[in-house]
Short mmCIF file of C-alpha atoms and ligand atoms in Angstrom, two decimals:
data_model
loop_
_atom_site.label_atom_id
_atom_site.label_comp_id
_atom_site.label_asym_id
_atom_site.label_seq_id
_atom_site.Cartn_x
_atom_site.Cartn_y
_atom_site.Cartn_z
CA UNK A 1 -86.04 76.19 98.92
CA UNK A 2 -89.11 74.03 99.25
CA UNK A 3 -91.89 76.60 98.89
CA UNK A 4 -94.05 76.76 95.77
CA UNK A 5 -92.25 77.70 92.56
CA UNK A 6 -94.69 80.47 91.71
CA UNK A 7 -93.72 82.35 94.87
CA UNK A 8 -89.99 82.03 94.21
CA UNK A 9 -87.58 84.69 93.13
CA UNK A 10 -85.09 83.62 90.47
CA UNK A 11 -81.90 82.51 92.18
CA UNK A 12 -78.35 82.15 90.91
CA UNK A 13 -76.16 79.05 90.91
CA UNK A 14 -73.75 80.87 93.21
CA UNK A 15 -76.55 81.31 95.76
CA UNK A 16 -77.64 77.66 95.67
CA UNK A 17 -74.01 76.52 95.90
CA UNK A 18 -73.39 78.81 98.87
CA UNK A 19 -76.22 77.01 100.70
CA UNK A 20 -75.75 73.39 99.64
CA UNK A 21 -72.56 73.17 97.54
CA UNK A 22 -70.46 71.62 100.30
CA UNK A 23 -72.04 68.24 99.66
CA UNK A 24 -70.51 68.18 96.16
CA UNK A 25 -66.94 68.01 97.50
CA UNK A 26 -65.16 64.86 96.36
CA UNK A 27 -68.06 63.77 94.12
CA UNK A 28 -68.09 62.46 90.55
CA UNK A 29 -70.53 64.38 88.37
CA UNK A 30 -71.50 63.53 84.79
CA UNK A 31 -73.13 66.31 82.76
CA UNK A 32 -74.47 65.97 79.20
CA UNK A 33 -74.75 68.79 76.67
CA UNK A 34 -71.63 70.73 77.66
CA UNK A 35 -70.62 73.62 75.40
CA UNK A 36 -69.32 77.16 75.74
CA UNK A 37 -72.80 78.57 75.21
CA UNK A 38 -74.97 75.95 76.93
CA UNK A 39 -76.64 75.70 80.35
CA UNK A 40 -74.73 72.46 80.93
CA UNK A 41 -71.44 74.30 80.27
CA UNK A 42 -72.38 76.89 82.88
CA UNK A 43 -73.38 74.12 85.29
CA UNK A 44 -69.96 72.46 84.88
CA UNK A 45 -68.10 75.69 85.61
CA UNK A 46 -70.36 76.52 88.55
CA UNK A 47 -70.07 73.15 90.28
CA UNK A 48 -66.30 73.07 89.74
CA UNK A 49 -66.05 75.69 92.49
CA UNK A 50 -67.53 73.17 94.97
CA UNK A 51 -64.45 70.90 94.73
CA UNK A 52 -65.90 67.81 93.09
CA UNK A 53 -63.31 65.14 92.48
CA UNK A 54 -64.22 64.47 88.82
CA UNK A 55 -66.38 66.15 86.20
CA UNK A 56 -67.28 63.94 83.23
CA UNK A 57 -68.39 66.32 80.50
CA UNK A 58 -70.18 64.95 77.45
CA UNK A 59 -70.67 66.39 73.98
CA UNK A 60 -70.60 65.26 70.38
CA UNK A 61 -67.19 66.82 69.84
CA UNK A 62 -64.35 67.78 72.16
CA UNK A 63 -64.07 71.24 70.64
CA UNK A 64 -67.48 72.16 72.14
CA UNK A 65 -66.22 71.28 75.62
CA UNK A 66 -62.75 72.87 75.33
CA UNK A 67 -63.80 76.41 76.38
CA UNK A 68 -65.49 75.01 79.48
CA UNK A 69 -62.47 72.89 80.39
CA UNK A 70 -60.31 76.03 80.11
CA UNK A 71 -62.67 77.93 82.45
CA UNK A 72 -62.67 75.10 84.98
CA UNK A 73 -58.89 74.81 84.90
CA UNK A 74 -58.65 78.56 85.56
CA UNK A 75 -61.19 78.41 88.38
CA UNK A 76 -60.24 75.21 90.17
CA UNK A 77 -57.28 73.31 88.67
CA UNK A 78 -57.61 70.52 91.26
CA UNK A 79 -60.77 69.18 89.61
CA UNK A 80 -60.21 66.17 87.38
CA UNK A 81 -62.02 66.85 84.08
CA UNK A 82 -62.78 64.09 81.64
CA UNK A 83 -64.38 64.47 78.20
CA UNK A 84 -66.82 61.78 77.13
CA UNK A 85 -67.97 61.77 73.52
CA UNK A 86 -71.64 60.89 73.07
CA UNK A 87 -73.94 61.40 70.13
CA UNK A 88 -77.38 61.15 71.66
CA UNK A 89 -78.99 60.64 68.27
CA UNK A 90 -77.42 57.19 68.07
CA UNK A 91 -78.37 54.62 70.72
CA UNK A 92 -75.35 52.47 69.84
CA UNK A 93 -73.13 55.43 70.62
CA UNK A 94 -74.88 55.96 73.98
CA UNK A 95 -74.06 52.34 74.85
CA UNK A 96 -70.49 52.72 73.65
CA UNK A 97 -70.06 55.88 75.73
CA UNK A 98 -71.39 54.14 78.84
CA UNK A 99 -68.88 51.33 78.27
CA UNK A 100 -66.11 53.95 78.06
CA UNK A 101 -66.83 54.60 81.73
CA UNK A 102 -66.10 51.02 82.79
CA UNK A 103 -63.18 52.30 84.89
CA UNK A 104 -65.44 54.72 86.82
CA UNK A 105 -66.79 52.89 89.91
CA UNK A 106 -69.50 55.37 90.84
CA UNK A 107 -71.30 58.44 89.57
CA UNK A 108 -72.73 60.64 92.32
CA UNK A 109 -74.71 62.91 90.04
CA UNK A 110 -75.93 62.08 86.55
CA UNK A 111 -77.23 65.31 85.07
CA UNK A 112 -78.85 64.96 81.63
CA UNK A 113 -79.07 68.43 80.15
CA UNK A 114 -78.35 68.00 76.43
CA UNK A 115 -81.21 68.76 74.12
CA UNK A 116 -82.42 70.22 70.89
CA UNK A 117 -85.43 72.49 70.25
CA UNK A 118 -87.69 72.73 67.24
CA UNK A 119 -85.32 71.49 64.52
CA UNK A 120 -86.66 70.69 61.05
CA UNK A 121 -88.01 67.15 60.92
CA UNK A 122 -85.28 64.55 61.18
CA UNK A 123 -84.95 61.07 62.56
CA UNK A 124 -82.22 59.69 64.77
CA UNK A 125 -79.98 56.86 63.57
CA UNK A 126 -82.55 54.58 65.21
CA UNK A 127 -85.45 56.04 63.25
CA UNK A 128 -87.13 58.14 65.97
CA UNK A 129 -88.12 61.81 65.60
CA UNK A 130 -84.99 63.67 66.67
CA UNK A 131 -86.33 65.68 69.64
CA UNK A 132 -87.92 62.60 71.18
CA UNK A 133 -84.75 60.62 70.46
CA UNK A 134 -82.16 63.12 71.70
CA UNK A 135 -84.06 64.86 74.50
CA UNK A 136 -85.69 61.78 75.96
CA UNK A 137 -84.96 58.31 74.57
CA UNK A 138 -81.17 58.61 74.75
CA UNK A 139 -81.54 59.59 78.42
CA UNK A 140 -83.67 56.53 79.08
CA UNK A 141 -80.85 54.34 77.75
CA UNK A 142 -78.05 56.36 79.35
CA UNK A 143 -79.74 56.16 82.76
CA UNK A 144 -80.29 52.43 82.28
CA UNK A 145 -76.63 51.87 81.44
CA UNK A 146 -75.27 54.06 84.24
CA UNK A 147 -77.75 53.26 87.02
CA UNK A 148 -75.39 50.71 88.65
CA UNK A 149 -72.83 53.50 89.08
CA UNK A 150 -75.41 55.92 90.52
CA UNK A 151 -76.55 53.13 92.87
CA UNK A 152 -72.94 52.60 93.91
CA UNK A 153 -72.81 56.26 94.93
CA UNK A 154 -76.03 56.20 97.01
CA UNK A 155 -77.22 57.46 99.42
CA UNK A 156 -77.93 60.96 98.10
CA UNK A 157 -76.70 60.35 94.58
CA UNK A 158 -78.91 61.87 91.92
CA UNK A 159 -80.34 61.51 88.45
CA UNK A 160 -81.45 64.88 87.12
CA UNK A 161 -83.38 65.14 83.87
CA UNK A 162 -83.56 68.57 82.28
CA UNK A 163 -87.06 69.25 80.97
CA UNK A 164 -88.86 72.46 80.06
CA UNK A 165 -92.06 74.36 80.72
CA UNK A 166 -92.84 73.27 77.13
CA UNK A 167 -93.78 70.01 78.86
CA UNK A 168 -97.04 71.79 79.74
CA UNK A 169 -98.08 71.88 76.09
CA UNK A 170 -96.71 68.45 75.26
CA UNK A 171 -98.48 65.22 74.41
CA UNK A 172 -96.72 61.91 73.92
CA UNK A 173 -98.27 60.51 70.74
CA UNK A 174 -97.94 56.90 71.71
CA UNK A 175 -99.34 55.65 68.40
CA UNK A 176 -97.31 57.91 66.15
CA UNK A 177 -94.17 59.39 67.72
CA UNK A 178 -92.90 60.38 64.27
CA UNK A 179 -95.90 62.47 63.19
CA UNK A 180 -96.81 60.42 60.14
CA UNK A 181 -93.13 60.15 59.22
CA UNK A 182 -92.75 63.91 59.34
CA UNK A 183 -95.72 64.75 57.14
CA UNK A 184 -97.70 66.06 60.14
CA UNK A 185 -94.66 67.33 62.03
CA UNK A 186 -94.95 70.51 64.06
CA UNK A 187 -91.57 71.37 65.66
CA UNK A 188 -93.27 72.87 68.74
CA UNK A 189 -95.39 69.77 69.26
CA UNK A 190 -92.26 67.64 68.92
CA UNK A 191 -90.44 69.69 71.55
CA UNK A 192 -93.46 69.46 73.86
CA UNK A 193 -93.69 65.71 73.31
CA UNK A 194 -90.04 65.19 74.23
CA UNK A 195 -90.37 67.26 77.39
CA UNK A 196 -93.58 65.59 78.47
CA UNK A 197 -91.68 62.30 78.11
CA UNK A 198 -88.72 63.62 80.15
CA UNK A 199 -90.93 64.58 83.09
CA UNK A 200 -92.95 61.33 82.95
CA UNK A 201 -89.69 59.36 82.94
CA UNK A 202 -88.41 61.10 86.09
CA UNK A 203 -91.72 60.40 87.83
CA UNK A 204 -91.73 56.67 87.18
CA UNK A 205 -87.99 56.25 87.72
CA UNK A 206 -88.29 57.85 91.17
CA UNK A 207 -91.18 55.54 91.99
CA UNK A 208 -89.21 52.48 90.88
CA UNK A 209 -86.18 53.57 92.94
CA UNK A 210 -88.23 54.20 96.06
CA UNK A 211 -86.33 53.28 99.22
CA UNK A 212 -82.89 53.49 97.57
CA UNK A 213 -82.14 57.10 98.61
CA UNK A 214 -81.38 58.19 95.05
CA UNK A 215 -82.66 61.65 94.15
CA UNK A 216 -84.59 61.88 90.87
CA UNK A 217 -86.02 65.12 89.53
CA UNK A 218 -86.95 66.73 86.23
CA UNK A 219 -86.48 70.47 86.03
CA UNK A 220 -87.26 73.55 83.98
CA UNK A 221 -84.20 75.82 83.79
CA UNK A 222 -86.25 78.84 82.67
CA UNK A 223 -85.47 80.90 79.58
CA UNK A 224 -81.76 81.32 78.82
CA UNK A 225 -80.26 82.65 75.57
CA UNK A 226 -78.09 79.75 74.45
CA UNK A 227 -77.43 77.54 71.47
CA UNK A 228 -80.96 76.18 71.88
CA UNK A 229 -82.59 78.95 69.87
CA UNK A 230 -80.63 78.11 66.70
CA UNK A 231 -83.66 76.59 64.95
CA UNK A 232 -86.09 79.42 65.74
CA UNK A 233 -87.67 80.75 62.54
CA UNK A 234 -88.34 84.49 62.05
CA UNK A 235 -92.07 83.66 62.24
CA UNK A 236 -91.67 81.96 65.61
CA UNK A 237 -89.58 84.86 66.97
CA UNK A 238 -92.25 87.33 65.78
CA UNK A 239 -94.98 85.23 67.39
CA UNK A 240 -93.17 85.17 70.77
CA UNK A 241 -92.46 88.91 70.53
CA UNK A 242 -96.13 89.62 69.84
CA UNK A 243 -97.17 87.42 72.77
CA UNK A 244 -94.73 89.19 75.11
CA UNK A 245 -95.99 92.62 73.97
CA UNK A 246 -99.65 91.67 74.31
CA UNK A 247 -99.15 90.31 77.82
CA UNK A 248 -101.45 87.43 76.81
CA UNK A 249 -100.53 84.21 78.62
CA UNK A 250 -99.99 80.93 76.86
CA UNK A 251 -102.36 78.13 77.86
CA UNK A 252 -101.33 74.66 78.94
CA UNK A 253 -103.15 71.53 77.83
CA UNK A 254 -105.55 71.88 80.75
CA UNK A 255 -106.33 75.49 79.83
CA UNK A 256 -104.31 77.05 82.64
CA UNK A 257 -102.30 80.17 81.87
CA UNK A 258 -98.51 80.00 81.56
CA UNK A 259 -96.69 83.29 81.97
CA UNK A 260 -93.89 83.66 79.42
CA UNK A 261 -90.68 83.27 81.43
CA UNK A 262 -88.26 86.19 81.60
CA UNK A 263 -84.82 85.60 80.06
CA UNK A 264 -82.15 85.10 82.74
CA UNK A 265 -78.43 84.47 82.70
CA UNK A 266 -77.02 80.94 82.44
CA UNK A 267 -76.20 80.95 86.17
CA UNK A 268 -79.91 81.20 86.96
CA UNK A 269 -80.64 78.51 84.35
CA UNK A 270 -78.17 76.09 85.96
CA UNK A 271 -79.39 76.87 89.50
CA UNK A 272 -82.44 74.59 89.42
CA UNK A 273 -80.25 71.71 88.19
CA UNK A 274 -78.06 72.22 91.28
CA UNK A 275 -81.15 72.37 93.47
CA UNK A 276 -82.19 69.00 92.06
CA UNK A 277 -78.73 67.55 92.75
CA UNK A 278 -78.28 68.66 96.35
CA UNK A 279 -81.02 70.72 98.02
CA UNK A 280 -81.92 68.63 101.10
CA UNK A 281 -85.24 70.39 101.65
CA UNK A 282 -86.88 68.73 98.61
CA UNK A 283 -85.89 65.16 99.46
CA UNK A 284 -89.44 64.28 100.43
CA UNK A 285 -90.65 65.13 96.92
CA UNK A 286 -88.57 62.66 94.93
CA UNK A 287 -89.68 62.45 91.29
CA UNK A 288 -90.98 66.02 91.30
CA UNK A 289 -90.70 68.56 88.51
CA UNK A 290 -88.78 71.62 89.70
CA UNK A 291 -89.08 75.18 88.51
CA UNK A 292 -87.42 78.24 90.12
CA UNK A 293 -85.54 75.95 92.51
CA UNK A 294 -88.74 74.58 94.00
CA UNK A 295 -91.17 71.73 93.57
CA UNK A 296 -93.65 72.70 90.86
CA UNK A 297 -95.76 69.58 90.36
CA UNK A 298 -98.81 71.83 90.42
CA UNK A 299 -97.67 73.02 86.96
CA UNK A 300 -97.78 69.53 85.45
CA UNK A 301 -100.68 68.80 83.11
CA UNK A 302 -103.10 65.93 83.55
CA UNK A 303 -101.56 64.24 80.48
CA UNK A 304 -98.11 64.18 82.08
CA UNK A 305 -99.43 63.33 85.55
CA UNK A 306 -101.32 60.30 84.23
CA UNK A 307 -99.51 57.26 85.66
CA UNK A 308 -100.82 55.03 82.88
CA UNK A 309 -98.90 57.22 80.46
CA UNK A 310 -95.69 56.73 82.51
CA UNK A 311 -95.91 52.95 82.30
CA UNK A 312 -96.90 53.05 78.63
CA UNK A 313 -93.93 55.30 77.88
CA UNK A 314 -91.58 53.01 79.80
CA UNK A 315 -92.78 49.98 77.84
CA UNK A 316 -92.54 51.86 74.53
CA UNK A 317 -89.02 53.03 75.41
CA UNK A 318 -87.92 49.49 76.20
CA UNK A 319 -89.22 48.45 72.81
CA UNK A 320 -87.37 51.31 71.10
CA UNK A 321 -84.05 50.57 72.82
CA UNK A 322 -84.58 46.87 72.14
CA UNK A 323 -84.15 45.64 75.70
CA UNK A 324 -85.87 45.73 79.09
CA UNK A 325 -84.95 48.33 81.70
CA UNK A 326 -85.59 46.44 84.90
CA UNK A 327 -84.90 48.74 87.83
N1 LIG B 1 -82.37 77.66 77.05
C1 LIG B 1 -83.63 77.67 77.44
O1 LIG B 1 -84.28 78.72 77.43
C2 LIG B 1 -84.28 76.40 77.92
C3 LIG B 1 -85.57 76.49 78.45
C4 LIG B 1 -86.20 75.32 78.89
C5 LIG B 1 -85.51 74.11 78.80
N2 LIG B 1 -84.27 74.07 78.26
C6 LIG B 1 -83.60 72.77 78.18
O2 LIG B 1 -82.30 72.93 78.68
C7 LIG B 1 -81.41 72.02 78.06
C8 LIG B 1 -80.15 72.71 77.69
O3 LIG B 1 -80.45 73.70 76.74
P1 LIG B 1 -79.46 74.88 76.40
O4 LIG B 1 -80.26 76.11 76.49
O5 LIG B 1 -78.20 74.77 77.12
O6 LIG B 1 -79.24 74.56 74.84
P2 LIG B 1 -77.91 74.45 74.00
O7 LIG B 1 -77.03 75.61 74.26
O8 LIG B 1 -78.34 74.21 72.60
O9 LIG B 1 -77.23 73.16 74.60
C9 LIG B 1 -77.70 71.90 74.30
C10 LIG B 1 -76.54 70.96 74.23
O10 LIG B 1 -77.04 69.69 73.84
C11 LIG B 1 -76.16 69.17 72.87
N3 LIG B 1 -76.76 68.24 71.93
C12 LIG B 1 -77.72 68.48 71.02
N4 LIG B 1 -77.94 67.40 70.26
C13 LIG B 1 -77.07 66.45 70.71
C14 LIG B 1 -76.80 65.11 70.33
N5 LIG B 1 -77.42 64.50 69.31
N6 LIG B 1 -75.84 64.44 70.99
C15 LIG B 1 -75.16 65.00 72.00
N7 LIG B 1 -75.37 66.28 72.41
C16 LIG B 1 -76.32 66.99 71.76
C17 LIG B 1 -75.66 70.38 72.11
O11 LIG B 1 -74.47 70.02 71.45
P3 LIG B 1 -74.06 70.68 70.03
O12 LIG B 1 -73.52 71.99 70.40
O13 LIG B 1 -73.08 69.72 69.47
O14 LIG B 1 -75.31 70.77 69.21
C18 LIG B 1 -75.49 71.39 73.21
O15 LIG B 1 -74.23 71.31 73.80
C19 LIG B 1 -82.17 71.42 76.87
O16 LIG B 1 -82.46 70.07 77.17
C20 LIG B 1 -83.43 72.24 76.77
O17 LIG B 1 -84.53 71.47 76.35
C21 LIG B 1 -83.64 75.18 77.85
#
């Protein structure tokens, strides 16, 4: 699966699992953002067929996870399923949730999928714009807290950070993450900012973990109809429709064209997450951004590729979580 993303066909989770799923047998997998209508929910059901030992499924409320637990029980009752409550808009709750896993000695795959897109301006409990806080900063802390368990599962354990092609239009506003306390907030810019941060984080984390044989990737799952579109306004939907009809490409921050992705099923959305977890052919590209089950670093903008931005983001994140993250 290691050829360029642009030359890839869109593959299903079933296909990726048929090639590489065997390595998930007996593993402990933690997935955030699990719900009946989410990509993470599909991922949980898909990987359950590969006989992991334990799936730790996180959400804000158990009722969101229940339909997925029922599907897993029907598909593979031998899998141990554990619900972990986390509200990613509250850093204290992220810490509390990590402590709830004190009895879990190792996590083979930490897959951070939860996210929110283009909500009206709001701040997390900790005072950070909500997309930056939920999509990125909570992951920074969650990874920090759980890294010892991922290390305990190495070699070939993984940390997978869901990102988005919206990363290509995103700028991390280091001096004003909150857009003048919401007065200059543009929901699209906020989503781009959070995804730029997600991909920068994976890059620097992989660099810091060099030599430890822990896989780290950020990925774009492609376009999937899910709960994510709940904040789309009629104007935004009309704008996307008009763009699709015109055939005009979007432009990334470096002026390169971005084709609007076709909508796929959730299986195809989850497939690139599975690629990040287990595809052995991409091991030499640790830290890469994946799209269509392949390394797609050529799609990353100069803003996101700028290593000074990675270190600046890391330092800013340490300040925001109130403690160092020494890898
Ligand atoms: N779908 C797409 O087309 C697409 C494209 C590119 C990238 N992505 C990325 O893929 C990821 C998954 O998206 P999706 O399509 O599966 O969206 P989704 O159906 O909305 O799922 C997102 C999940 O994140 C959870 N979440 C949101 N805020 C949370 C919080 N504060 N604390 C804990 N959990 C929270 C949601 O829980 P609740 O149900 O409780 O809100 C939901 O289960 C996102 O990170 C998104 O940026 C998606």
